Amino acid sequence: MTGRIMVVGLGPGHEGHITPLVSEAVARATDVIGYIPYVERIAPRQALTLHPTDNRVEAERAQHALELAEKGRQVLIVSSGDPGVFAMASALFEVFERDSARWQDIAIEILPGITAMLAAASRAGAPLGHDFCVINLSNNLKPWAIIEKRVRCAIEADLAMAFYNPRSKSRPAEFEKTLTLLKTHCQDDRPILFARAVSTADEVIRVVPLSQTTPDMADMKTVVIVGSSQTRVVLQGDKQWVYTPRSYPFDNSH
Ligand code: SAH
């Protein structure tokens, strides 16, 4: 049987966010590779070998998957959310490219999932309803100068922004500096969404005006969505909906 690698997204947490195509790939797999908490989401069964690994060993995981597929195994690589968003799909191709001649006969499928920002946005309303950008605030794989430049350009372009990996214990400074940049250049009442553990039992959704945000509102389980200048809050009883209108004010007269 042709060896195969299926890189799948398990969505942000709730089973209902797993697509039928991903469930079908899980059923076809002989091996599951991924970060421990994601592999734990796959029900064990006979003839399915689970290979959970610790964080930050993406290249080793990809190499392992390619070697298993080379032997004819049907290998599932699991990511949370979408596998192409700051996750295993790129890690796989990075390793593939180093020795691409060796892996030509392996079938590769990338199956999308619901990424954290989309699940978060839907819980709050429609903050990403107009143009937006997505920035990973972790400086593990890129320098702070690049992150800062991208945030500055996004502010300048008046995009809504989604921040992944906003803040970890070992890396508290980037988010604090990002908030300072936003507070310096954007209006005080700009809505900021802190969505933690979206679509799990621990979910917390908070909408805070920019001037009242503090760095400790985000951690590694949080995705942060910053509105554009047009993003607004509408009330429905106690619920604060956040949305960005589809149109941007412009002068069409000439
Ligand atoms: N591939 C994943 C992202 C991996 S990077 C996806 O598409 O969602 C990890 C970051 O994703 C976390 O630091 C956090 O910012 C965000 N994230 C992942 N799952 C989340 C969830 N359930 N709720 C909120 N943020 C989440």
Short mmCIF file of C-alpha atoms and ligand atoms in Angstrom, two decimals:
data_model
loop_
_atom_site.label_atom_id
_atom_site.label_comp_id
_atom_site.label_asym_id
_atom_site.label_seq_id
_atom_site.Cartn_x
_atom_site.Cartn_y
_atom_site.Cartn_z
CA MET A 1 0.00 0.00 0.00
CA THR A 2 1.27 3.49 -0.82
CA GLY A 3 2.51 5.21 2.28
CA ARG A 4 0.52 8.28 3.16
CA ILE A 5 0.74 11.32 5.42
CA MET A 6 -2.46 13.08 6.39
CA VAL A 7 -1.86 16.37 8.19
CA VAL A 8 -5.13 17.28 9.86
CA GLY A 9 -6.59 20.05 12.00
CA LEU A 10 -8.67 18.96 14.98
CA GLY A 11 -10.26 22.39 15.41
CA PRO A 12 -10.10 24.47 18.58
CA GLY A 13 -11.58 21.91 21.00
CA HIS A 14 -15.20 20.84 20.54
CA GLU A 15 -15.78 17.56 18.68
CA GLY A 16 -18.37 19.28 16.53
CA HIS A 17 -15.62 21.44 15.07
CA ILE A 18 -13.86 18.40 13.56
CA THR A 19 -14.72 18.15 9.87
CA PRO A 20 -16.12 14.89 8.43
CA LEU A 21 -13.05 14.66 6.13
CA VAL A 22 -10.75 14.76 9.17
CA SER A 23 -12.82 12.08 10.96
CA GLU A 24 -12.53 9.94 7.85
CA ALA A 25 -8.73 10.42 7.81
CA VAL A 26 -8.56 9.41 11.49
CA ALA A 27 -10.43 6.21 10.61
CA ARG A 28 -7.90 5.41 7.84
CA ALA A 29 -4.79 6.00 9.97
CA THR A 30 -2.40 3.34 11.25
CA ASP A 31 -0.25 5.82 13.19
CA VAL A 32 -0.88 9.14 14.92
CA ILE A 33 1.91 11.67 15.45
CA GLY A 34 1.66 14.96 17.32
CA TYR A 35 1.90 16.99 20.50
CA ILE A 36 0.67 15.00 23.52
CA PRO A 37 -2.63 16.89 24.20
CA TYR A 38 -3.66 16.64 20.54
CA VAL A 39 -2.84 12.93 20.24
CA GLU A 40 -4.93 12.41 23.40
CA ARG A 41 -7.95 13.62 21.43
CA ILE A 42 -7.75 10.54 19.16
CA ALA A 43 -9.64 7.51 20.54
CA PRO A 44 -7.26 4.53 20.85
CA ARG A 45 -8.21 1.43 18.89
CA GLN A 46 -6.62 -1.82 17.75
CA ALA A 47 -4.03 -1.50 15.00
CA LEU A 48 -3.61 2.22 15.66
CA THR A 49 -0.24 3.24 17.09
CA LEU A 50 -0.13 6.55 18.95
CA HIS A 51 3.19 8.47 18.97
CA PRO A 52 2.66 11.44 21.32
CA THR A 53 5.63 13.83 21.65
CA ASP A 54 6.46 16.90 23.70
CA ASN A 55 6.25 20.45 22.42
CA ARG A 56 8.83 21.99 20.06
CA VAL A 57 9.95 18.83 18.26
CA GLU A 58 8.13 19.57 15.03
CA ALA A 59 11.03 18.61 12.73
CA GLU A 60 11.56 15.28 14.50
CA ARG A 61 7.83 14.54 14.22
CA ALA A 62 7.85 15.32 10.50
CA GLN A 63 10.91 13.11 9.91
CA HIS A 64 9.29 10.27 11.86
CA ALA A 65 6.07 10.62 9.83
CA LEU A 66 7.97 10.51 6.52
CA GLU A 67 9.94 7.43 7.60
CA LEU A 68 6.78 5.59 8.67
CA ALA A 69 5.02 6.52 5.42
CA GLU A 70 8.08 5.31 3.48
CA LYS A 71 7.36 1.88 4.98
CA GLY A 72 3.77 2.02 3.74
CA ARG A 73 2.08 3.25 6.93
CA GLN A 74 -0.94 5.58 6.89
CA VAL A 75 0.29 8.36 9.12
CA LEU A 76 -1.93 11.01 10.67
CA ILE A 77 -0.19 14.16 11.92
CA VAL A 78 -2.50 16.09 14.24
CA SER A 79 -2.52 19.83 14.92
CA SER A 80 -5.06 21.86 16.85
CA GLY A 81 -7.13 24.32 14.84
CA ASP A 82 -5.89 24.30 11.26
CA PRO A 83 -2.66 22.42 10.43
CA GLY A 84 -1.49 25.18 8.09
CA VAL A 85 -1.73 27.98 10.68
CA PHE A 86 1.46 28.09 12.81
CA ALA A 87 1.41 24.31 12.90
CA MET A 88 2.62 20.99 11.50
CA ALA A 89 1.88 21.33 7.76
CA SER A 90 4.77 23.77 7.20
CA ALA A 91 7.01 21.72 9.50
CA LEU A 92 6.35 18.70 7.28
CA PHE A 93 7.31 20.54 4.07
CA GLU A 94 10.42 22.01 5.70
CA VAL A 95 11.68 18.49 6.36
CA PHE A 96 10.36 17.14 3.02
CA GLU A 97 12.31 19.78 1.11
CA ARG A 98 15.65 18.84 2.70
CA ASP A 99 15.54 15.41 1.05
CA SER A 100 12.66 15.68 -1.41
CA ALA A 101 13.97 13.04 -3.87
CA ARG A 102 13.60 10.41 -1.15
CA TRP A 103 9.91 11.11 -0.46
CA GLN A 104 8.45 11.33 -4.01
CA ASP A 105 6.24 8.24 -3.66
CA ILE A 106 4.50 9.25 -0.44
CA ALA A 107 0.92 10.51 -0.75
CA ILE A 108 0.43 13.74 1.17
CA GLU A 109 -2.92 15.23 2.17
CA ILE A 110 -3.43 18.41 4.19
CA LEU A 111 -6.94 18.59 5.66
CA PRO A 112 -8.03 21.96 7.02
CA GLY A 113 -9.60 22.65 10.38
CA ILE A 114 -11.26 25.57 12.12
CA THR A 115 -8.46 27.81 13.31
CA ALA A 116 -8.62 29.46 16.76
CA MET A 117 -9.28 32.98 15.49
CA LEU A 118 -12.35 31.91 13.51
CA ALA A 119 -13.85 30.08 16.47
CA ALA A 120 -13.04 33.07 18.71
CA ALA A 121 -14.45 35.60 16.25
CA SER A 122 -17.72 33.70 15.96
CA ARG A 123 -18.18 33.63 19.77
CA ALA A 124 -17.83 37.41 19.88
CA GLY A 125 -19.77 38.31 16.73
CA ALA A 126 -17.91 39.27 13.56
CA PRO A 127 -14.74 41.23 14.42
CA LEU A 128 -13.02 39.89 11.27
CA GLY A 129 -15.84 40.95 8.94
CA HIS A 130 -13.61 43.36 7.00
CA ASP A 131 -9.88 43.18 6.12
CA PHE A 132 -7.62 41.69 8.77
CA CYS A 133 -4.21 40.13 9.31
CA VAL A 134 -2.83 37.38 11.52
CA ILE A 135 0.43 37.66 13.45
CA ASN A 136 2.19 35.10 15.62
CA LEU A 137 3.66 37.08 18.54
CA SER A 138 6.13 34.37 19.49
CA ASN A 139 9.73 35.38 18.89
CA ASN A 140 10.89 31.75 18.95
CA LEU A 141 11.13 31.65 15.16
CA LYS A 142 11.51 35.33 14.24
CA PRO A 143 13.02 38.42 15.85
CA TRP A 144 10.99 41.03 17.74
CA ALA A 145 11.97 43.68 15.16
CA ILE A 146 9.93 41.83 12.49
CA ILE A 147 6.95 41.41 14.81
CA GLU A 148 7.04 45.09 15.69
CA LYS A 149 7.27 46.11 12.03
CA ARG A 150 4.26 43.96 11.15
CA VAL A 151 2.16 45.32 14.02
CA ARG A 152 3.11 48.89 13.08
CA CYS A 153 2.17 48.28 9.42
CA ALA A 154 -1.11 46.66 10.43
CA ILE A 155 -1.96 49.69 12.58
CA GLU A 156 -0.98 51.99 9.71
CA ALA A 157 -3.14 49.99 7.25
CA ASP A 158 -6.02 50.00 9.78
CA LEU A 159 -6.43 46.23 9.65
CA ALA A 160 -8.12 44.22 12.37
CA MET A 161 -5.51 41.83 13.81
CA ALA A 162 -5.51 38.37 15.30
CA PHE A 163 -2.56 37.49 17.53
CA TYR A 164 -1.58 33.86 18.09
CA ASN A 165 0.87 32.77 20.84
CA PRO A 166 0.43 36.18 22.47
CA ARG A 167 2.22 35.58 25.75
CA SER A 168 3.97 32.81 27.63
CA LYS A 169 5.64 32.74 31.05
CA SER A 170 9.06 32.67 29.44
CA ARG A 171 8.09 35.41 26.99
CA PRO A 172 5.99 38.05 28.76
CA ALA A 173 7.58 41.09 27.05
CA GLU A 174 6.30 40.88 23.45
CA PHE A 175 2.64 41.22 24.33
CA GLU A 176 3.31 44.09 26.73
CA LYS A 177 5.25 45.92 24.01
CA THR A 178 2.51 45.16 21.48
CA LEU A 179 -0.16 46.63 23.77
CA THR A 180 1.99 49.74 24.29
CA LEU A 181 2.28 50.17 20.51
CA LEU A 182 -1.48 49.84 20.10
CA LYS A 183 -2.21 52.24 22.96
CA THR A 184 0.15 54.80 21.45
CA HIS A 185 -1.39 54.74 17.97
CA CYS A 186 -5.06 53.61 18.26
CA GLN A 187 -8.12 55.15 19.85
CA ASP A 188 -8.77 54.32 23.55
CA ASP A 189 -12.11 52.60 23.03
CA ARG A 190 -11.00 50.21 20.28
CA PRO A 191 -12.53 46.81 21.17
CA ILE A 192 -10.02 44.08 22.04
CA LEU A 193 -11.19 40.48 22.27
CA PHE A 194 -9.42 38.03 24.57
CA ALA A 195 -10.69 34.54 23.75
CA ARG A 196 -9.23 31.82 25.97
CA ALA A 197 -9.61 28.06 25.43
CA VAL A 198 -12.34 28.68 22.86
CA SER A 199 -14.72 25.79 22.26
CA THR A 200 -13.56 23.89 25.39
CA ALA A 201 -15.10 23.63 28.86
CA ASP A 202 -12.67 26.34 30.08
CA GLU A 203 -13.68 28.93 27.50
CA VAL A 204 -13.54 32.58 28.59
CA ILE A 205 -14.44 35.40 26.19
CA ARG A 206 -13.72 39.00 27.24
CA VAL A 207 -14.20 42.21 25.31
CA VAL A 208 -12.16 45.11 26.73
CA PRO A 209 -11.61 48.66 25.47
CA LEU A 210 -7.94 49.11 24.48
CA SER A 211 -7.25 51.63 27.27
CA GLN A 212 -8.26 49.05 29.91
CA THR A 213 -6.24 46.13 28.57
CA THR A 214 -3.37 44.68 30.62
CA PRO A 215 -0.76 42.13 29.52
CA ASP A 216 -1.97 39.49 32.00
CA MET A 217 -5.29 39.22 30.11
CA ALA A 218 -3.56 36.90 27.60
CA ASP A 219 -1.71 33.63 27.97
CA MET A 220 -0.72 30.78 25.67
CA LYS A 221 -4.31 29.50 25.51
CA THR A 222 -5.60 32.88 24.34
CA VAL A 223 -6.08 34.27 20.88
CA VAL A 224 -6.35 38.07 20.87
CA ILE A 225 -8.35 39.96 18.26
CA VAL A 226 -7.79 43.69 17.90
CA GLY A 227 -10.47 45.62 16.10
CA SER A 228 -9.79 48.15 13.35
CA SER A 229 -10.82 51.80 13.74
CA GLN A 230 -14.28 50.76 12.46
CA THR A 231 -14.90 47.81 14.81
CA ARG A 232 -17.73 48.43 17.24
CA VAL A 233 -19.66 46.88 20.11
CA VAL A 234 -23.44 46.40 20.03
CA LEU A 235 -25.41 45.32 23.08
CA GLN A 236 -28.05 42.61 23.22
CA GLY A 237 -29.13 42.41 26.86
CA ASP A 238 -25.93 41.59 28.80
CA LYS A 239 -24.17 40.33 25.68
CA GLN A 240 -21.61 42.57 23.99
CA TRP A 241 -21.37 41.66 20.32
CA VAL A 242 -18.27 42.90 18.51
CA TYR A 243 -18.36 43.39 14.78
CA THR A 244 -16.52 45.12 11.96
CA PRO A 245 -18.79 46.48 9.23
CA ARG A 246 -18.19 45.15 5.71
CA SER A 247 -17.66 48.60 4.21
CA TYR A 248 -15.01 51.19 4.95
CA PRO A 249 -15.83 54.90 4.80
CA PHE A 250 -14.59 56.34 1.51
CA ASP A 251 -15.23 59.21 -0.82
CA ASN A 252 -16.50 57.81 -4.11
CA SER A 253 -17.26 61.17 -5.67
CA HIS A 254 -14.23 61.37 -8.00
N1 SAH B 1 -2.88 25.56 14.46
C1 SAH B 1 -3.53 26.29 15.55
C2 SAH B 1 -2.62 27.38 16.13
C3 SAH B 1 -1.38 26.86 16.83
S1 SAH B 1 -0.44 28.13 17.58
C4 SAH B 1 -4.85 26.89 15.03
O1 SAH B 1 -5.06 26.92 13.82
O2 SAH B 1 -5.67 27.32 15.85
C5 SAH B 1 -1.07 28.08 19.24
C6 SAH B 1 -1.88 29.33 19.56
O3 SAH B 1 -3.17 29.19 18.97
C7 SAH B 1 -2.17 29.57 21.03
O4 SAH B 1 -1.09 30.24 21.69
C8 SAH B 1 -3.40 30.45 20.95
O5 SAH B 1 -3.05 31.77 20.61
C9 SAH B 1 -4.14 29.84 19.76
N2 SAH B 1 -5.16 28.83 20.15
C10 SAH B 1 -5.14 27.52 19.83
N3 SAH B 1 -6.27 26.91 20.30
C11 SAH B 1 -6.99 27.88 20.93
C12 SAH B 1 -8.25 27.88 21.62
N4 SAH B 1 -9.01 26.79 21.73
N5 SAH B 1 -8.68 29.06 22.13
C13 SAH B 1 -7.94 30.19 21.99
N6 SAH B 1 -6.75 30.24 21.35
C14 SAH B 1 -6.28 29.09 20.84
#
